[in-house]
XYZ file of N, CA and C in Angstrom:
399
model
N 0.903 -1.214 0.054
C 0.088 -0.095 -0.073
C 0.962 1.370 0.000
N 0.522 2.361 -0.544
C 1.215 3.605 -0.666
C 1.022 4.340 0.701
N 1.931 5.237 0.967
C 1.822 5.998 2.038
C 1.011 7.333 1.960
N 0.336 7.376 0.799
C -0.576 8.482 0.485
C -1.609 8.651 1.575
N -2.040 9.708 1.970
C -3.186 9.946 2.905
C -4.143 10.836 2.158
N -5.327 10.829 2.789
C -6.348 11.624 2.303
C -7.090 12.378 3.451
N -7.530 13.557 2.962
C -8.389 14.389 4.016
C -9.914 13.913 3.818
N -10.874 14.167 4.691
C -12.125 13.983 4.616
C -12.678 14.491 3.376
N -12.288 15.825 3.043
C -12.736 16.447 1.813
C -12.307 15.986 0.412
N -10.977 15.327 0.534
C -10.495 14.601 -0.420
C -11.344 13.586 -0.874
N -11.671 12.505 0.056
C -12.427 11.526 -0.159
C -13.758 11.879 -0.623
N -14.494 12.678 0.047
C -15.641 13.136 -0.360
C -15.731 13.534 -1.783
N -14.864 14.437 -2.209
C -14.829 14.710 -3.539
C -14.486 13.764 -4.447
N -13.447 12.759 -4.131
C -13.177 11.835 -5.081
C -14.159 10.735 -5.340
N -14.972 10.523 -4.107
C -15.902 9.405 -4.294
C -17.390 9.880 -4.421
N -17.432 11.211 -4.469
C -18.824 11.818 -4.699
C -19.804 11.615 -3.745
N -19.339 11.746 -2.332
C -20.240 11.479 -1.202
C -19.980 12.711 -0.244
N -20.935 12.860 0.634
C -20.683 14.012 1.641
C -19.830 13.679 2.783
N -19.179 14.703 3.335
C -18.233 14.418 4.443
C -19.145 13.730 5.586
N -20.352 14.359 5.711
C -21.371 13.606 6.660
C -21.452 12.256 6.595
N -21.571 11.765 5.395
C -21.648 10.342 5.191
C -20.492 9.523 5.447
N -19.177 10.115 5.330
C -18.010 9.533 5.663
C -17.940 9.463 7.255
N -18.358 10.579 7.938
C -18.333 10.625 9.375
C -19.174 9.538 9.960
N -20.252 9.403 9.425
C -21.415 8.337 9.847
C -20.732 7.089 9.708
N -20.004 6.652 8.553
C -19.335 5.325 8.601
C -18.207 5.131 9.571
N -17.513 6.329 9.784
C -16.514 6.279 10.779
C -17.225 5.924 12.217
N -18.459 6.721 12.593
C -19.023 6.473 13.749
C -19.540 4.917 13.859
N -19.949 4.415 12.648
C -20.241 2.947 12.687
C -19.129 1.991 12.865
N -17.931 2.613 12.927
C -16.721 1.717 13.121
C -16.116 1.157 11.905
N -16.773 1.657 10.745
C -16.341 1.088 9.507
C -15.197 1.653 8.927
N -14.669 2.826 9.394
C -13.541 3.664 8.909
C -12.778 4.111 10.243
N -11.416 3.886 10.202
C -10.558 4.277 11.322
C -9.427 5.392 10.974
N -9.851 6.556 10.584
C -8.748 7.499 10.275
C -7.873 7.768 11.552
N -6.607 8.278 11.235
C -5.786 8.901 12.257
C -6.373 10.289 12.611
N -5.992 10.557 13.577
C -6.365 12.089 14.036
C -5.035 12.915 14.201
N -5.025 14.125 13.756
C -4.046 15.006 14.048
C -4.870 16.315 14.607
N -5.113 16.428 15.804
C -5.782 17.416 16.356
C -7.374 17.114 15.917
N -7.914 18.101 15.268
C -9.445 17.779 14.840
C -9.322 17.288 13.519
N -8.176 17.234 12.728
C -8.233 16.726 11.409
C -8.098 15.149 11.238
N -8.971 14.678 10.448
C -9.053 13.211 10.229
C -8.061 13.017 8.965
N -7.135 11.895 8.984
C -6.229 11.475 8.230
C -6.644 10.080 7.562
N -7.045 9.979 6.412
C -7.569 8.677 5.996
C -6.343 7.983 5.198
N -6.199 6.713 5.432
C -5.201 5.817 4.745
C -5.774 5.166 3.399
N -4.830 4.598 2.538
C -5.532 3.877 1.462
C -6.371 2.920 1.865
N -6.140 2.299 2.967
C -7.086 1.195 3.359
C -8.529 1.883 3.655
N -8.543 2.886 4.346
C -9.761 3.736 4.514
C -10.485 3.902 3.250
N -9.843 4.353 2.274
C -10.466 4.758 0.995
C -10.958 3.341 0.372
N -10.203 2.225 0.408
C -10.661 0.831 -0.045
C -12.039 0.561 0.580
N -11.901 0.656 1.991
C -13.198 0.460 2.754
C -14.309 1.214 2.408
N -14.105 2.533 2.198
C -15.158 3.389 1.929
C -15.571 2.928 0.464
N -14.915 2.676 -0.461
C -15.332 2.145 -1.873
C -16.081 0.905 -1.759
N -15.878 -0.101 -0.855
C -16.285 -1.193 -0.781
C -17.828 -1.120 -0.014
N -17.939 0.050 0.918
C -19.130 0.362 1.573
C -20.227 0.807 0.480
N -19.601 1.750 -0.306
C -20.487 2.203 -1.404
C -20.897 1.357 -2.404
N -19.992 0.482 -2.852
C -20.359 -0.640 -3.769
C -21.324 -1.420 -3.111
N -21.170 -1.898 -1.755
C -22.184 -2.729 -0.997
C -23.456 -2.123 -0.982
N -23.545 -0.904 -0.701
C -24.834 -0.182 -0.597
C -25.536 -0.193 -1.850
N -24.758 -0.134 -3.067
C -25.401 0.006 -4.263
C -26.000 -1.343 -4.555
N -25.543 -2.449 -4.174
C -26.096 -3.808 -4.586
C -26.830 -4.367 -3.435
N -27.143 -3.520 -2.334
C -28.165 -4.011 -1.293
C -27.591 -4.581 -0.144
N -26.238 -4.440 0.219
C -25.777 -5.025 1.356
C -26.010 -4.246 2.581
N -26.385 -4.782 3.579
C -26.431 -4.073 5.010
C -25.063 -3.561 5.361
N -25.047 -2.638 6.220
C -23.751 -2.311 6.867
C -23.029 -3.373 7.559
N -23.847 -4.295 8.136
C -23.090 -5.395 8.846
C -22.611 -6.270 7.886
N -23.053 -6.326 6.609
C -22.524 -7.274 5.735
C -21.259 -6.511 5.107
N -21.267 -5.184 4.979
C -20.054 -4.319 4.429
C -18.981 -4.531 5.531
N -19.287 -4.507 6.826
C -18.398 -4.517 8.009
C -17.609 -6.032 7.785
N -18.462 -7.009 7.721
C -17.831 -8.277 7.452
C -16.792 -8.481 6.370
N -17.150 -7.801 5.340
C -16.233 -7.847 4.168
C -14.956 -7.045 4.323
N -15.214 -5.746 4.973
C -14.005 -4.957 5.319
C -13.091 -5.714 6.345
N -13.545 -6.468 7.120
C -12.714 -7.141 8.257
C -11.951 -8.297 7.565
N -12.475 -8.670 6.416
C -11.797 -9.831 5.696
C -10.705 -9.134 4.828
N -10.516 -7.779 4.635
C -9.694 -7.210 3.744
C -8.276 -7.576 4.248
N -7.472 -8.263 3.293
C -6.238 -8.531 3.626
C -5.202 -8.636 2.280
N -4.790 -7.553 1.742
C -4.170 -7.545 0.478
C -2.974 -8.383 0.504
N -2.386 -8.775 1.513
C -1.240 -9.674 1.639
C -1.458 -10.981 1.270
N -2.682 -11.423 1.535
C -3.184 -12.777 1.017
C -4.028 -12.739 -0.263
N -4.060 -11.547 -0.954
C -4.775 -11.506 -2.336
C -6.203 -11.348 -2.060
N -6.709 -11.149 -0.857
C -8.018 -10.937 -0.347
C -8.933 -12.245 -0.592
N -8.324 -13.407 -0.656
C -9.071 -14.589 -1.034
C -10.244 -14.883 -0.156
N -10.163 -14.682 1.182
C -11.318 -14.895 1.930
C -12.408 -13.823 1.700
N -11.915 -12.500 1.491
C -12.817 -11.485 1.206
C -13.595 -11.790 -0.067
N -12.896 -12.263 -1.125
C -13.492 -12.349 -2.439
C -14.468 -13.656 -2.246
N -13.857 -14.681 -1.740
C -15.181 -15.843 -1.356
C -16.443 -15.337 -0.739
N -16.207 -14.711 0.349
C -17.169 -14.069 1.068
C -18.056 -13.110 0.249
N -17.516 -12.325 -0.561
C -18.253 -11.314 -1.468
C -18.992 -12.128 -2.445
N -18.417 -13.173 -3.055
C -19.185 -13.960 -4.056
C -20.330 -14.547 -3.412
N -20.254 -15.263 -2.050
C -21.362 -15.778 -1.500
C -22.473 -14.906 -1.301
N -22.071 -13.564 -0.787
C -23.103 -12.606 -0.640
C -23.673 -12.208 -1.820
N -23.116 -12.005 -2.874
C -23.599 -11.627 -4.194
C -24.589 -12.652 -4.562
N -24.328 -13.943 -4.352
C -25.356 -15.044 -4.746
C -26.440 -14.929 -3.876
N -26.354 -14.762 -2.650
C -27.500 -14.569 -1.768
C -28.286 -13.479 -1.996
N -27.722 -12.315 -2.447
C -28.353 -11.081 -2.785
C -29.228 -11.329 -4.094
N -28.616 -12.074 -5.110
C -29.197 -12.318 -6.356
C -30.460 -13.298 -6.077
N -30.340 -14.155 -5.092
C -31.331 -15.090 -4.886
C -32.479 -14.256 -4.160
N -32.154 -13.380 -3.219
C -33.349 -12.531 -2.667
C -34.000 -11.653 -3.829
N -33.227 -11.188 -4.722
C -33.795 -10.356 -5.794
C -34.794 -11.199 -6.742
N -34.368 -12.419 -6.862
C -35.257 -13.244 -7.838
C -36.451 -13.447 -7.062
N -36.443 -13.687 -5.662
C -37.653 -13.881 -4.781
C -38.562 -12.607 -4.942
N -37.918 -11.459 -4.780
C -38.596 -10.325 -4.803
C -39.364 -10.086 -6.180
N -38.599 -10.436 -7.206
C -39.285 -10.434 -8.607
C -40.427 -11.351 -8.740
N -40.371 -12.559 -8.083
C -41.638 -13.521 -8.164
C -42.674 -12.836 -7.353
N -42.200 -12.313 -6.156
C -43.508 -11.836 -5.342
C -44.059 -10.644 -6.002
N -43.215 -9.778 -6.586
C -43.850 -8.442 -7.361
C -44.951 -8.982 -8.474
N -44.483 -10.082 -9.170
C -45.169 -10.660 -10.382
C -46.557 -11.209 -9.692
N -46.383 -11.851 -8.442
C -47.619 -12.402 -7.837
C -48.542 -11.183 -7.564
N -47.991 -10.201 -6.840
C -48.805 -9.103 -6.372
C -49.564 -8.331 -7.629
N -48.816 -8.224 -8.791
C -49.309 -7.577 -9.992
C -50.491 -8.466 -10.416
N -50.471 -9.829 -10.350
C -51.472 -10.665 -10.746
C -52.778 -10.455 -9.789
N -52.434 -10.278 -8.575
C -53.353 -10.043 -7.475
C -54.039 -8.732 -7.561
N -53.347 -7.697 -8.094
C -54.010 -6.258 -8.233
C -54.818 -6.348 -9.495
N -54.276 -7.121 -10.604
C -55.265 -7.194 -11.672
C -56.514 -7.925 -11.413
N -56.587 -9.010 -10.623
C -57.801 -9.624 -10.120
C -58.592 -8.843 -9.420
N -58.066 -8.141 -8.376
C -58.836 -7.101 -7.604
C -59.384 -5.954 -8.456
N -58.577 -5.451 -9.288
C -59.082 -4.512 -10.327
C -60.311 -4.887 -10.993
N -60.143 -6.184 -11.548
C -61.120 -6.752 -12.534
C -62.413 -6.922 -11.619
N -62.312 -7.425 -10.532
C -63.572 -7.705 -9.591
C -64.246 -6.242 -9.183
N -63.468 -5.213 -8.974
C -64.040 -4.016 -8.653
C -64.667 -3.217 -9.936
N -64.013 -3.560 -10.889
C -64.724 -2.937 -12.156
C -66.065 -3.584 -12.537
N -65.986 -4.902 -12.335
C -67.265 -5.651 -12.636
C -68.423 -5.213 -11.568
N -67.813 -5.163 -10.297
C -68.920 -4.914 -9.379
C -69.508 -3.413 -9.591
N -68.531 -2.572 -9.898
C -68.956 -1.080 -10.161
C -69.964 -1.141 -11.321
N -69.686 -1.892 -12.386
C -70.611 -1.918 -13.758
C -71.997 -2.517 -13.173
N -71.964 -3.443 -12.431
C -73.303 -4.034 -11.979
C -73.947 -3.098 -11.114
N -73.290 -2.417 -10.319
C -73.987 -1.436 -9.497
C -74.651 -0.246 -10.396
N -73.852 0.178 -11.247
C -74.405 1.248 -12.235
C -75.516 0.713 -13.084
N -75.527 -0.518 -13.413
C -76.626 -1.057 -14.253
C -77.838 -1.232 -13.231
N -77.682 -1.669 -12.047
C -78.882 -1.757 -11.161
C -79.430 -0.374 -10.851
N -78.504 0.571 -10.608
C -79.021 2.009 -10.352
C -79.846 2.607 -11.616
N -79.459 2.152 -12.778
C -80.137 2.636 -14.101
C -81.359 1.975 -14.281
N -81.419 0.685 -13.696
C -82.853 0.002 -13.964
C -83.941 0.376 -12.987
N -83.346 0.920 -11.948
C -84.239 1.370 -10.743
C -84.767 2.790 -11.356
N -84.183 3.499 -12.153
C -84.474 4.902 -12.436
C -85.535 4.844 -13.530
């Protein structure tokens, strides 16, 4: 890893997120910058962790899942454990999404049925009222 460091504003600008979001992840224990007085100094590892958090959020991982992946970060071993874990989480997330798609399709069918019944009931009510008049 390089010895380059980043300020909170450097990371915010580079990753297009707010400094508030970065501080939130820090409060959650997902980032651990050095402190120089009030200034936060972020390492390349913090930057990688932040990228992993943002990628995880985009694909629906919880912060707990992101934390698990961050804890497995070990570039000296080629991140083998982290990559295997990530692949397992991706497969699990894909399965969840497939189930959600099925649930959505089922709900659409139920909505279609309910709509059809309501339309028929309304038509019958209107015909009955017209017959009485």
